[in-house]
């Protein structure tokens, strides 16, 4: 099976991970590719015995890890028995293993919270770390599956083109409408002080619509069969996109938006969606040569 064309999903034995497996299987079905299931096996690095004992021949940490992979494989087969599935037990810390696995995948799928998640934490630490550094698109599975559009957040930043492209692909694969949303600040309604008399709200709104249409134009031509609807929304981007996620089957955003600082690998809007969205969130990063190089220099994983 070619790893380059695969959808990869990380599992840890949690219910969240099994939901991610089912979503990853659907993605592999739509893309016509195989599915790779990966479990990070950290115990050998900590010099902990992982084998069975004489008292419990079927026990041991390795056996538990293999059971996690078997359970995930069964979930994938139940979702679609025609998808080719590979399951790998890889020695290393979860974030490093997943980042390494993502480099040979077209999509990485994660659950929003793993076995170690505390009730007060809305997103697992592994999902946060991987999403912040991964150069491959990352789908974080949240909320309940529902019909609805693919909602794309368009901020007009130079790096937003990959997210736009991915959103059109997802809408085509899912045979659903693409709702492209631009959240903007109308000075006439959002500022607490008076705006200049020369401020033209209609002209400002028209300019925002033109920017939104321009961001979509190239992909619209490439995907004429995708149904596209645009919407301008005034307010705070994170809050409005979280609200729209309640009617979406998928949210697609860039990992860092218009106001992102170089040192911040996740924009504030991206973080709000990862923590609060009511549906799965697909993060698509625009990578520079420097960022790609740093990701490649990350923690390496090896097979046990």
Backbone as CSV, one residue per row, in Angstrom:
resi,resn,N_x,N_y,N_z,CA_x,CA_y,CA_z,C_x,C_y,C_z
1,UNK,0.845,-1.191,0.000,0.000,0.000,0.000,0.883,1.245,0.000
2,UNK,0.572,2.208,-0.862,1.368,3.428,-0.950,1.020,4.374,0.190
3,UNK,2.008,4.672,1.046,1.750,5.548,2.175,1.508,6.990,1.726
4,UNK,2.116,7.385,0.605,2.004,8.763,0.171,0.562,9.150,-0.088
5,UNK,-0.245,8.190,-0.550,-1.627,8.502,-0.926,-2.614,8.190,0.187
6,UNK,-2.135,7.855,1.368,-3.023,7.361,2.405,-3.570,8.462,3.308
7,UNK,-4.710,8.157,3.925,-5.203,8.917,5.070,-4.660,8.212,6.309
8,UNK,-4.090,8.972,7.236,-3.518,8.403,8.450,-4.318,8.872,9.660
9,UNK,-4.578,7.957,10.594,-5.321,8.299,11.798,-4.565,7.788,13.019
10,UNK,-4.495,8.623,14.051,-3.849,8.226,15.294,-4.868,7.676,16.272
11,UNK,-4.513,6.573,16.952,-5.441,5.954,17.908,-4.745,5.707,19.232
12,UNK,-5.542,5.731,20.328,-4.999,5.485,21.664,-5.939,4.636,22.513
13,UNK,-6.969,4.074,21.895,-7.899,3.248,22.647,-9.093,3.982,23.211
14,UNK,-9.178,5.282,22.986,-10.290,6.078,23.510,-11.474,6.061,22.549
15,UNK,-12.637,6.424,23.076,-13.827,6.545,22.229,-13.631,7.636,21.186
16,UNK,-12.924,8.699,21.558,-12.639,9.790,20.633,-11.812,9.294,19.447
17,UNK,-10.844,8.423,19.729,-10.006,7.893,18.654,-10.800,7.000,17.712
18,UNK,-11.733,6.213,18.248,-12.555,5.358,17.388,-13.471,6.204,16.504
19,UNK,-13.971,7.321,17.026,-14.743,8.241,16.186,-13.865,8.796,15.069
20,UNK,-12.593,9.072,15.396,-11.659,9.555,14.380,-11.411,8.484,13.319
21,UNK,-11.340,7.224,13.725,-11.143,6.135,12.757,-12.306,6.079,11.780
22,UNK,-13.516,6.194,12.284,-14.683,6.140,11.393,-14.678,7.311,10.413
23,UNK,-14.317,8.493,10.902,-14.251,9.658,10.013,-13.108,9.503,9.013
24,UNK,-11.980,8.969,9.462,-10.846,8.758,8.565,-11.191,7.740,7.479
25,UNK,-11.964,6.730,7.831,-12.389,5.739,6.840,-13.258,6.383,5.772
26,UNK,-14.154,7.270,6.193,-14.976,7.987,5.217,-14.103,8.844,4.305
27,UNK,-13.106,9.522,4.898,-12.217,10.341,4.082,-11.450,9.473,3.073
28,UNK,-10.973,8.325,3.513,-10.250,7.431,2.604,-11.167,6.932,1.490
29,UNK,-12.432,6.673,1.828,-13.405,6.236,0.824,-13.603,7.317,-0.221
30,UNK,-13.838,8.545,0.222,-14.051,9.642,-0.713,-12.826,9.896,-1.580
31,UNK,-11.638,9.718,-1.015,-10.409,10.002,-1.742,-9.929,8.820,-2.576
32,UNK,-10.547,7.650,-2.371,-10.144,6.470,-3.113,-8.752,5.991,-2.752
33,UNK,-8.409,6.046,-1.475,-7.067,5.653,-1.042,-7.156,4.729,0.160
34,UNK,-6.007,4.262,0.616,-5.946,3.400,1.777,-5.928,4.189,3.079
35,UNK,-6.086,3.455,4.178,-6.097,4.036,5.525,-4.973,3.431,6.338
36,UNK,-4.189,4.268,6.980,-3.135,3.810,7.885,-3.508,4.189,9.311
37,UNK,-3.575,3.201,10.193,-3.881,3.418,11.608,-2.578,3.320,12.394
38,UNK,-2.293,4.333,13.188,-1.016,4.400,13.909,-1.266,4.530,15.405
39,UNK,-0.565,3.713,16.174,-0.589,3.837,17.631,0.831,4.064,18.131
40,UNK,1.036,5.130,18.905,2.353,5.442,19.452,2.601,4.601,20.696
41,UNK,3.720,3.887,20.691,4.060,2.955,21.769,5.262,3.506,22.511
42,UNK,4.989,4.271,23.573,6.047,5.020,24.242,6.820,4.202,25.274
43,UNK,6.253,3.083,25.754,6.830,2.379,26.906,8.245,1.864,26.692
44,UNK,8.624,1.343,25.514,10.016,0.894,25.364,11.026,2.010,25.588
45,UNK,10.659,3.248,25.255,11.578,4.367,25.473,11.789,4.645,26.955
46,UNK,10.832,4.200,27.769,10.910,4.431,29.212,11.463,3.206,29.945
47,UNK,11.966,2.233,29.152,12.593,1.018,29.701,11.628,0.252,30.601
48,UNK,10.372,0.184,30.174,9.346,-0.560,30.899,9.127,-1.882,30.188
49,UNK,9.026,-2.967,30.958,8.746,-4.259,30.345,7.395,-4.246,29.646
50,UNK,7.358,-4.713,28.394,6.123,-4.609,27.615,5.538,-5.963,27.256
51,UNK,6.217,-7.037,27.614,5.747,-8.358,27.224,4.814,-8.979,28.245
52,UNK,4.296,-10.164,27.882,3.423,-10.909,28.789,4.248,-11.537,29.904
53,UNK,3.591,-11.852,31.006,4.251,-12.535,32.111,3.781,-13.986,32.142
54,UNK,4.473,-14.807,32.934,4.052,-16.206,33.057,2.667,-16.305,33.673
55,UNK,2.358,-15.385,34.583,1.050,-15.426,35.244,-0.069,-14.997,34.301
56,UNK,0.232,-14.038,33.435,-0.789,-13.534,32.495,-0.198,-13.570,31.082
57,UNK,-0.222,-14.763,30.447,0.422,-14.903,29.146,-0.178,-14.013,28.068
58,UNK,-1.444,-13.631,28.235,-2.072,-12.763,27.230,-2.017,-11.292,27.639
59,UNK,-1.270,-11.016,28.696,-1.204,-9.643,29.181,-0.016,-8.905,28.605
60,UNK,0.335,-7.803,29.241,1.481,-7.014,28.827,1.068,-5.788,28.032
61,UNK,1.913,-4.761,28.098,1.621,-3.506,27.427,1.578,-3.653,25.913
62,UNK,2.466,-4.509,25.374,2.448,-4.702,23.923,1.132,-5.338,23.472
63,UNK,0.665,-6.304,24.252,-0.606,-6.933,23.923,-1.734,-5.900,23.957
64,UNK,-1.721,-5.015,24.958,-2.742,-3.967,25.041,-2.687,-3.059,23.818
65,UNK,-1.477,-2.719,23.401,-1.321,-1.846,22.231,-1.830,-2.537,20.968
66,UNK,-1.516,-3.813,20.834,-1.992,-4.558,19.670,-3.515,-4.668,19.674
67,UNK,-4.096,-4.760,20.874,-5.560,-4.798,20.979,-6.173,-3.471,20.522
68,UNK,-5.526,-2.357,20.868,-6.005,-1.042,20.433,-6.030,-0.970,18.908
69,UNK,-4.958,-1.454,18.277,-4.902,-1.443,16.813,-5.951,-2.371,16.213
70,UNK,-6.141,-3.538,16.823,-7.136,-4.485,16.306,-8.537,-3.898,16.409
71,UNK,-8.831,-3.232,17.526,-10.150,-2.628,17.714,-10.379,-1.512,16.693
72,UNK,-9.345,-0.716,16.450,-9.464,0.365,15.482,-9.630,-0.183,14.066
73,UNK,-8.895,-1.246,13.753,-9.014,-1.865,12.428,-10.425,-2.403,12.217
74,UNK,-10.983,-3.030,13.251,-12.352,-3.551,13.164,-13.343,-2.414,12.941
75,UNK,-13.131,-1.277,13.603,-14.019,-0.123,13.423,-13.952,0.401,11.993
76,UNK,-12.742,0.420,11.415,-12.583,0.871,10.035,-13.277,-0.087,9.074
77,UNK,-13.104,-1.376,9.295,-13.729,-2.368,8.426,-15.247,-2.301,8.524
78,UNK,-15.758,-2.036,9.733,-17.202,-1.916,9.904,-17.737,-0.685,9.177
79,UNK,-16.934,0.380,9.129,-17.348,1.602,8.439,-17.353,1.408,6.929
80,UNK,-16.346,0.688,6.417,-16.284,0.373,4.987,-15.273,-0.746,4.780
81,UNK,-15.775,-1.949,4.534,-14.901,-3.103,4.381,-14.071,-3.092,3.120
82,UNK,-14.353,-2.164,2.193,-13.599,-2.122,0.946,-12.331,-1.283,1.047
83,UNK,-12.211,-0.492,2.103,-11.017,0.334,2.265,-9.850,-0.526,2.740
84,UNK,-8.721,-0.404,2.070,-7.525,-1.146,2.476,-6.934,-0.499,3.725
85,UNK,-6.672,-1.306,4.753,-6.247,-0.786,6.049,-4.891,-1.383,6.440
86,UNK,-3.983,-0.523,6.876,-2.714,-0.948,7.470,-2.680,-0.431,8.894
87,UNK,-2.208,-1.241,9.835,-2.136,-0.845,11.238,-0.697,-0.964,11.714
88,UNK,-0.168,0.108,12.287,1.240,0.152,12.691,1.393,0.534,14.147
89,UNK,2.193,-0.249,14.865,2.599,0.059,16.229,3.990,0.676,16.134
90,UNK,4.097,1.958,16.491,5.334,2.706,16.268,5.879,3.197,17.601
91,UNK,7.148,2.911,17.864,7.771,3.331,19.117,8.044,4.830,19.098
92,UNK,7.602,5.521,20.151,7.850,6.947,20.261,6.741,7.647,21.004
93,UNK,6.948,8.935,21.308,5.917,9.741,21.931,4.816,10.048,20.935
94,UNK,3.576,10.211,21.395,2.454,10.379,20.469,2.627,11.520,19.470
95,UNK,2.996,12.709,19.920,3.103,13.841,18.996,4.177,13.594,17.945
96,UNK,5.351,13.112,18.360,6.423,12.845,17.412,6.065,11.770,16.406
97,UNK,5.418,10.701,16.886,5.006,9.613,15.995,4.016,10.121,14.957
98,UNK,3.029,10.890,15.398,1.995,11.365,14.478,2.550,12.379,13.483
99,UNK,3.438,13.257,13.925,4.027,14.221,13.006,4.870,13.520,11.946
100,UNK,5.602,12.488,12.361,6.388,11.718,11.395,5.478,10.976,10.416
101,UNK,4.399,10.382,10.920,3.471,9.644,10.066,2.765,10.572,9.086
102,UNK,2.495,11.793,9.514,1.764,12.741,8.661,2.564,13.139,7.437
103,UNK,3.902,13.077,7.525,4.713,13.521,6.398,4.520,12.646,5.165
104,UNK,4.066,11.400,5.345,3.849,10.522,4.202,2.364,10.297,3.941
105,UNK,1.526,11.217,4.438,0.077,11.078,4.279,-0.491,12.306,3.591
106,UNK,-1.671,12.158,3.012,-2.343,13.325,2.437,-3.266,13.987,3.442
107,UNK,-3.589,13.277,4.529,-4.440,13.820,5.571,-4.157,13.081,6.868
108,UNK,-4.090,13.820,7.984,-3.953,13.223,9.307,-5.244,13.474,10.070
109,UNK,-5.812,12.426,10.677,-7.068,12.537,11.411,-6.818,12.222,12.882
110,UNK,-7.363,13.065,13.779,-7.188,12.901,15.220,-8.525,13.051,15.928
111,UNK,-8.657,12.368,17.062,-9.770,12.651,17.949,-9.471,13.910,18.728
112,UNK,-10.510,14.550,19.264,-10.275,15.814,19.959,-9.771,15.621,21.376
113,UNK,-9.928,14.420,21.930,-9.453,14.212,23.304,-9.135,12.738,23.490
114,UNK,-7.992,12.441,24.082,-7.588,11.060,24.257,-7.867,10.522,25.640
115,UNK,-7.240,9.377,25.947,-7.466,8.728,27.238,-7.025,9.581,28.406
116,UNK,-6.010,10.432,28.161,-5.494,11.243,29.262,-6.219,12.550,29.461
117,UNK,-7.285,12.804,28.667,-7.960,14.094,28.731,-8.720,14.288,30.033
118,UNK,-8.514,15.426,30.669,-9.289,15.779,31.852,-10.576,16.468,31.415
119,UNK,-11.600,16.372,32.241,-12.895,16.941,31.882,-12.791,18.425,31.556
120,UNK,-11.948,19.141,32.268,-11.847,20.587,32.059,-11.075,20.982,30.825
121,UNK,-10.375,20.038,30.200,-9.606,20.347,29.004,-10.452,20.043,27.783
122,UNK,-10.683,21.061,26.955,-11.579,20.886,25.814,-10.892,20.224,24.640
123,UNK,-9.575,20.192,24.628,-8.845,19.564,23.533,-7.613,18.884,24.100
124,UNK,-7.347,17.656,23.652,-6.201,16.926,24.158,-4.893,17.602,23.804
125,UNK,-3.895,17.463,24.666,-2.606,18.130,24.454,-1.906,17.628,23.199
126,UNK,-2.069,16.338,22.865,-1.443,15.803,21.654,-2.048,16.452,20.419
127,UNK,-3.377,16.586,20.402,-4.037,17.219,19.260,-3.574,18.660,19.094
128,UNK,-3.406,19.371,20.200,-2.939,20.753,20.138,-1.537,20.810,19.542
129,UNK,-0.633,19.980,20.054,0.763,20.018,19.599,0.880,19.613,18.138
130,UNK,0.187,18.550,17.756,0.289,18.073,16.385,-0.301,19.088,15.414
131,UNK,-1.464,19.630,15.741,-2.097,20.600,14.848,-1.253,21.854,14.704
132,UNK,-0.569,22.243,15.755,0.243,23.450,15.717,1.477,23.298,14.840
133,UNK,1.963,22.083,14.662,3.222,21.892,13.944,3.100,21.120,12.636
134,UNK,1.971,20.500,12.380,1.865,19.600,11.233,1.727,20.386,9.933
135,UNK,2.501,20.029,8.921,2.408,20.671,7.614,1.399,19.974,6.703
136,UNK,0.944,18.785,7.087,-0.119,18.083,6.378,-1.460,18.561,6.929
137,UNK,-2.507,18.656,6.105,-3.826,19.001,6.649,-4.221,18.060,7.776
138,UNK,-4.786,18.614,8.851,-5.182,17.837,10.029,-6.681,17.984,10.250
139,UNK,-7.364,16.859,10.338,-8.789,16.847,10.629,-8.979,16.427,12.080
140,UNK,-9.487,17.343,12.906,-9.759,17.040,14.316,-11.259,16.761,14.432
141,UNK,-11.582,15.539,14.870,-12.972,15.096,14.881,-13.641,15.539,16.173
142,UNK,-14.643,16.394,16.026,-15.381,16.945,17.151,-16.869,16.843,16.871
143,UNK,-17.685,16.964,17.902,-19.122,17.092,17.740,-19.779,15.851,17.175
144,UNK,-21.010,16.035,16.723,-21.812,14.944,16.184,-21.862,15.050,14.671
145,UNK,-21.871,13.880,13.997,-22.025,13.889,12.556,-23.419,14.362,12.175
146,UNK,-23.497,15.248,11.203,-24.795,15.784,10.781,-24.704,16.171,9.313
147,UNK,-25.838,16.231,8.629,-25.832,16.807,7.285,-25.630,18.308,7.373
148,UNK,-25.266,18.917,6.296,-25.038,20.355,6.300,-23.926,20.707,5.355
149,UNK,-23.638,21.977,5.209,-22.585,22.397,4.281,-21.186,22.208,4.856
150,UNK,-20.201,22.269,3.976,-18.823,22.498,4.398,-18.677,24.003,4.546
151,UNK,-18.288,24.450,5.718,-18.142,25.886,5.974,-16.662,26.243,5.925
152,UNK,-16.332,27.215,5.102,-14.954,27.668,4.920,-14.814,29.071,5.465
153,UNK,-13.866,29.257,6.384,-13.550,30.594,6.873,-12.504,31.229,5.985
154,UNK,-12.840,32.345,5.358,-11.927,33.033,4.438,-11.533,34.359,5.058
155,UNK,-10.236,34.545,5.305,-9.809,35.788,5.948,-9.013,36.696,5.019
156,UNK,-8.769,36.240,3.785,-8.056,37.086,2.835,-6.557,37.112,3.023
157,UNK,-6.019,36.297,3.927,-4.568,36.288,4.136,-3.876,35.600,2.966
158,UNK,-2.602,35.940,2.705,-1.890,35.341,1.581,-1.807,33.817,1.673
159,UNK,-1.845,33.289,2.894,-1.707,31.846,3.058,-3.015,31.082,3.067
160,UNK,-4.124,31.744,2.729,-5.426,31.078,2.834,-5.766,30.203,1.637
161,UNK,-5.013,30.319,0.530,-5.334,29.563,-0.691,-5.390,28.049,-0.466
162,UNK,-4.464,27.436,0.296,-4.572,25.983,0.503,-5.861,25.577,1.214
163,UNK,-6.336,26.390,2.158,-7.587,26.080,2.847,-8.765,26.175,1.884
164,UNK,-8.759,27.170,1.020,-9.822,27.310,0.018,-9.834,26.100,-0.897
165,UNK,-8.664,25.710,-1.355,-8.554,24.550,-2.259,-9.065,23.288,-1.578
166,UNK,-8.685,23.084,-0.325,-9.095,21.883,0.394,-10.605,21.885,0.645
167,UNK,-11.169,23.052,0.905,-12.604,23.139,1.168,-13.411,22.752,-0.063
168,UNK,-12.982,23.178,-1.239,-13.674,22.791,-2.474,-13.594,21.275,-2.669
169,UNK,-12.427,20.708,-2.384,-12.274,19.251,-2.519,-13.209,18.517,-1.565
170,UNK,-13.288,18.980,-0.317,-14.162,18.330,0.654,-15.629,18.435,0.253
171,UNK,-16.054,19.601,-0.229,-17.445,19.772,-0.647,-17.768,18.870,-1.839
172,UNK,-16.830,18.755,-2.758,-17.051,17.875,-3.914,-17.145,16.425,-3.478
173,UNK,-16.236,15.996,-2.605,-16.234,14.609,-2.146,-17.514,14.273,-1.381
174,UNK,-17.994,15.201,-0.593,-19.166,14.970,0.240,-20.483,15.270,-0.506
175,UNK,-20.360,15.787,-1.732,-21.529,16.160,-2.542,-22.450,17.076,-1.745
176,UNK,-21.872,18.136,-1.225,-22.651,19.078,-0.429,-22.258,20.498,-0.784
177,UNK,-23.006,21.442,-0.281,-22.767,22.852,-0.546,-21.540,23.353,0.214
178,UNK,-20.840,24.292,-0.401,-19.739,24.984,0.267,-20.221,26.382,0.652
179,UNK,-20.197,26.658,1.942,-20.549,27.987,2.441,-19.253,28.704,2.807
180,UNK,-18.888,29.702,2.015,-17.664,30.462,2.250,-18.019,31.718,3.036
181,UNK,-17.389,31.877,4.198,-17.759,32.944,5.128,-16.576,33.885,5.335
182,UNK,-16.863,35.168,5.273,-15.859,36.174,5.618,-16.412,37.006,6.766
183,UNK,-15.707,37.006,7.875,-16.121,37.797,9.041,-15.351,39.113,9.012
184,UNK,-16.081,40.220,9.067,-15.425,41.527,8.970,-15.980,42.467,10.030
185,UNK,-15.262,43.547,10.245,-15.659,44.536,11.250,-16.229,45.748,10.529
186,UNK,-17.521,45.932,10.642,-18.177,47.114,10.078,-18.037,48.241,11.091
187,UNK,-17.236,49.226,10.732,-16.954,50.307,11.686,-18.217,51.022,12.130
188,UNK,-19.240,51.018,11.282,-20.468,51.728,11.632,-21.252,51.022,12.731
189,UNK,-20.995,49.736,12.924,-21.787,48.990,13.907,-20.954,48.370,15.025
190,UNK,-19.637,48.209,14.806,-18.842,47.493,15.801,-17.992,48.410,16.680
191,UNK,-17.824,49.678,16.293,-17.005,50.572,17.101,-17.877,51.352,18.075
192,UNK,-17.343,51.574,19.257,-18.106,52.274,20.292,-18.080,53.790,20.096
193,UNK,-17.163,54.297,19.257,-17.079,55.736,19.027,-17.551,56.053,17.607
194,UNK,-17.798,57.297,17.332,-18.336,57.694,16.038,-17.306,57.476,14.935
195,UNK,-17.766,56.988,13.788,-16.879,56.792,12.647,-16.843,58.076,11.839
196,UNK,-15.793,58.268,11.045,-15.713,59.497,10.235,-16.915,59.634,9.310
197,UNK,-17.285,60.872,9.047,-18.446,61.129,8.201,-18.252,60.584,6.794
198,UNK,-17.011,60.462,6.359,-16.739,59.988,5.008,-16.814,58.467,4.891
199,UNK,-16.967,57.771,6.006,-17.027,56.305,5.967,-18.295,55.849,5.241
200,UNK,-18.131,55.003,4.243,-19.246,54.509,3.437,-19.413,53.016,3.733
201,UNK,-20.409,52.674,4.542,-20.611,51.276,4.954,-20.911,50.378,3.765
202,UNK,-21.706,50.871,2.823,-22.047,50.048,1.656,-20.812,49.752,0.816
203,UNK,-19.966,50.769,0.651,-18.744,50.572,-0.125,-17.802,49.598,0.579
204,UNK,-17.737,49.712,1.909,-16.882,48.804,2.678,-17.372,47.363,2.544
205,UNK,-18.685,47.186,2.646,-19.250,45.840,2.507,-19.023,45.288,1.097
206,UNK,-19.169,46.134,0.104,-18.933,45.712,-1.276,-17.484,45.283,-1.486
207,UNK,-16.561,46.004,-0.864,-15.143,45.645,-0.979,-14.867,44.294,-0.319
208,UNK,-15.500,44.059,0.834,-15.323,42.766,1.501,-15.867,41.630,0.631
209,UNK,-17.007,41.850,0.002,-17.590,40.829,-0.870,-16.688,40.568,-2.069
210,UNK,-16.118,41.622,-2.626,-15.205,41.451,-3.756,-13.979,40.638,-3.355
211,UNK,-13.448,40.920,-2.166,-12.292,40.159,-1.683,-12.649,38.687,-1.499
212,UNK,-13.831,38.423,-0.961,-14.277,37.047,-0.762,-14.430,36.334,-2.101
213,UNK,-15.083,36.982,-3.047,-15.266,36.376,-4.368,-13.920,36.110,-5.042
214,UNK,-12.985,37.051,-4.900,-11.663,36.891,-5.517,-10.920,35.697,-4.933
215,UNK,-11.073,35.478,-3.617,-10.397,34.346,-2.970,-10.915,33.009,-3.477
216,UNK,-12.170,32.982,-3.933,-12.794,31.736,-4.384,-12.698,31.519,-5.885
217,UNK,-12.375,32.557,-6.619,-12.528,32.546,-8.077,-11.796,31.392,-8.761
218,UNK,-10.531,31.187,-8.429,-9.748,30.153,-9.113,-10.332,28.759,-8.890
219,UNK,-10.702,28.459,-7.644,-11.235,27.123,-7.354,-12.644,26.944,-7.904
220,UNK,-13.405,28.011,-7.989,-14.734,27.922,-8.606,-14.621,27.470,-10.062
221,UNK,-13.626,27.981,-10.751,-13.423,27.605,-12.154,-12.986,26.144,-12.276
222,UNK,-12.195,25.686,-11.303,-11.718,24.302,-11.336,-12.797,23.313,-10.905
223,UNK,-13.760,23.768,-10.094,-14.816,22.896,-9.570,-16.190,23.490,-9.886
224,UNK,-16.563,23.529,-11.164,-17.836,24.183,-11.526,-19.065,23.477,-10.970
225,UNK,-18.921,22.217,-10.589,-20.085,21.475,-10.079,-20.293,21.625,-8.571
226,UNK,-19.357,22.277,-7.892,-19.521,22.495,-6.451,-20.461,23.682,-6.234
227,UNK,-21.498,23.462,-5.467,-22.447,24.530,-5.152,-21.825,25.445,-4.094
228,UNK,-21.721,26.719,-4.416,-21.038,27.669,-3.531,-22.002,28.784,-3.121
229,UNK,-22.030,29.067,-1.844,-22.781,30.205,-1.308,-21.819,31.030,-0.464
230,UNK,-21.894,32.338,-0.565,-21.012,33.195,0.225,-21.829,33.966,1.256
231,UNK,-21.158,34.317,2.340,-21.851,35.045,3.404,-20.871,35.978,4.100
232,UNK,-21.245,37.240,4.217,-20.489,38.197,5.011,-21.124,38.287,6.389
233,UNK,-20.302,38.223,7.418,-20.785,38.266,8.798,-19.979,39.310,9.553
234,UNK,-20.646,40.148,10.311,-19.926,41.113,11.145,-19.801,40.565,12.556
235,UNK,-18.662,40.825,13.169,-18.442,40.352,14.535,-17.031,39.832,14.714
236,UNK,-16.843,39.027,15.732,-15.549,38.416,16.013,-15.471,37.078,15.286
237,UNK,-14.385,36.866,14.544,-14.289,35.707,13.649,-14.452,34.387,14.389
238,UNK,-13.740,34.218,15.497,-13.809,32.949,16.214,-15.214,32.649,16.701
239,UNK,-15.845,33.626,17.311,-17.191,33.432,17.853,-18.192,33.124,16.736
240,UNK,-18.111,33.846,15.619,-19.070,33.644,14.537,-18.873,32.301,13.843
241,UNK,-17.629,31.880,13.665,-17.388,30.591,13.022,-17.797,29.431,13.932
242,UNK,-17.597,29.578,15.225,-18.084,28.553,16.156,-19.607,28.453,16.069
243,UNK,-20.268,29.589,15.977,-21.732,29.580,15.840,-22.152,28.870,14.547
244,UNK,-21.469,29.150,13.449,-21.813,28.531,12.175,-21.506,27.036,12.169
245,UNK,-20.580,26.612,13.019,-20.240,25.182,13.068,-21.419,24.343,13.536
246,UNK,-22.390,24.963,14.181,-23.546,24.228,14.678,-24.459,23.743,13.549
247,UNK,-24.283,24.304,12.347,-25.088,23.868,11.213,-24.244,23.210,10.128
248,UNK,-22.972,22.978,10.411,-22.046,22.457,9.402,-21.732,20.994,9.650
249,UNK,-21.337,20.289,8.580,-20.789,18.953,8.768,-19.272,18.992,8.831
250,UNK,-18.671,20.127,8.422,-17.220,20.279,8.482,-16.885,21.756,8.424
251,UNK,-15.885,22.173,9.249,-15.321,23.514,9.177,-13.927,23.419,8.584
252,UNK,-13.590,24.309,7.671,-12.255,24.339,7.077,-11.667,25.723,7.285
253,UNK,-10.477,25.788,7.877,-9.807,27.069,8.104,-8.310,26.886,7.928
254,UNK,-7.629,28.009,7.700,-6.179,27.996,7.712,-5.677,27.933,9.141
255,UNK,-4.504,27.368,9.330,-3.988,27.214,10.688,-3.536,28.537,11.280
256,UNK,-3.186,29.503,10.417,-2.805,30.820,10.929,-3.381,31.868,10.002
257,UNK,-4.055,32.829,10.553,-4.780,33.790,9.734,-4.043,35.073,9.490
258,UNK,-4.828,36.093,9.159,-4.279,37.371,8.715,-3.402,38.029,9.763
259,UNK,-3.755,37.889,11.027,-3.015,38.607,12.062,-1.956,37.781,12.752
260,UNK,-1.623,36.591,12.213,-0.721,35.686,12.910,0.706,36.201,12.992
261,UNK,1.320,36.068,14.161,2.732,36.385,14.311,3.552,35.169,13.903
262,UNK,4.774,35.387,13.443,5.602,34.301,12.954,5.761,33.195,13.984
263,UNK,5.899,33.543,15.245,6.144,32.535,16.268,4.910,31.771,16.703
264,UNK,3.716,32.217,16.269,2.485,31.543,16.676,2.049,30.613,15.566
265,UNK,2.086,29.294,15.832,1.786,28.324,14.795,0.298,28.085,14.637
266,UNK,-0.504,28.516,15.597,-1.960,28.444,15.466,-2.552,29.821,15.748
267,UNK,-3.368,30.313,14.826,-4.028,31.582,15.048,-5.107,31.458,16.107
268,UNK,-5.540,32.599,16.648,-6.542,32.577,17.717,-7.871,32.004,17.224
269,UNK,-8.247,32.294,15.979,-9.493,31.754,15.435,-9.403,30.231,15.329
270,UNK,-8.270,29.739,14.839,-8.066,28.297,14.742,-8.184,27.640,16.107
271,UNK,-7.589,28.251,17.109,-7.642,27.674,18.452,-9.067,27.663,18.999
272,UNK,-9.822,28.725,18.757,-11.207,28.756,19.232,-12.027,27.625,18.600
273,UNK,-11.827,27.405,17.312,-12.566,26.345,16.644,-12.169,24.972,17.161
274,UNK,-10.878,24.753,17.371,-10.422,23.454,17.863,-11.002,23.153,19.246
275,UNK,-11.219,24.165,20.033,-11.724,23.963,21.390,-13.242,23.975,21.493
276,UNK,-13.917,24.661,20.561,-15.347,24.899,20.770,-16.254,24.531,19.601
277,UNK,-15.725,24.171,18.440,-16.578,23.886,17.284,-17.501,22.706,17.564
278,UNK,-18.672,22.745,16.956,-19.675,21.686,17.145,-19.598,20.621,16.054
279,UNK,-18.563,20.679,15.216,-18.391,19.700,14.140,-16.892,19.488,13.918
280,UNK,-16.512,18.501,13.108,-15.090,18.319,12.815,-14.473,19.570,12.194
281,UNK,-13.184,19.783,12.485,-12.466,20.967,11.999,-11.249,20.507,11.198
282,UNK,-11.145,21.001,9.969,-10.010,20.679,9.115,-9.089,21.887,9.069
283,UNK,-7.867,21.706,9.583,-6.869,22.762,9.602,-5.890,22.574,8.447
284,UNK,-5.720,23.617,7.654,-4.835,23.539,6.496,-3.785,24.631,6.627
285,UNK,-2.532,24.225,6.646,-1.444,25.178,6.861,-0.789,25.578,5.544
286,UNK,-0.535,26.873,5.415,0.320,27.366,4.333,1.744,27.337,4.861
287,UNK,2.594,26.509,4.270,3.926,26.308,4.837,4.976,27.087,4.067
288,UNK,5.860,27.712,4.822,7.037,28.336,4.235,8.161,27.324,4.251
289,UNK,9.233,27.623,3.550,10.382,26.702,3.524,10.940,26.515,4.919
290,UNK,10.985,27.601,5.714,11.519,27.501,7.072,10.665,26.607,7.933
291,UNK,9.343,26.780,7.832,8.443,26.002,8.672,8.503,24.539,8.293
292,UNK,8.552,24.237,6.968,8.633,22.846,6.529,9.904,22.209,7.043
293,UNK,10.998,22.993,7.030,12.262,22.447,7.505,12.220,22.123,8.968
294,UNK,11.596,23.038,9.773,11.523,22.750,11.193,10.695,21.540,11.507
295,UNK,9.600,21.324,10.733,8.757,20.159,10.978,9.520,18.897,10.657
296,UNK,10.354,18.948,9.608,11.096,17.755,9.219,12.163,17.418,10.247
297,UNK,12.592,18.416,11.016,13.615,18.174,12.021,13.040,17.739,13.357
298,UNK,11.715,17.508,13.409,11.050,17.141,14.663,11.425,15.779,15.143
299,UNK,10.761,15.349,16.201,11.042,14.076,16.832,10.846,12.930,15.855
300,UNK,11.803,12.055,15.745,11.729,10.904,14.848,11.152,9.718,15.586
301,UNK,10.422,8.896,14.835,9.809,7.696,15.428,10.361,6.474,14.724
302,UNK,10.347,5.352,15.424,10.834,4.127,14.807,9.912,2.982,15.159
303,UNK,9.897,1.973,14.305,9.046,0.821,14.568,9.657,-0.020,15.666
304,UNK,8.810,-0.603,16.540,9.374,-1.412,17.622,9.901,-2.727,17.086
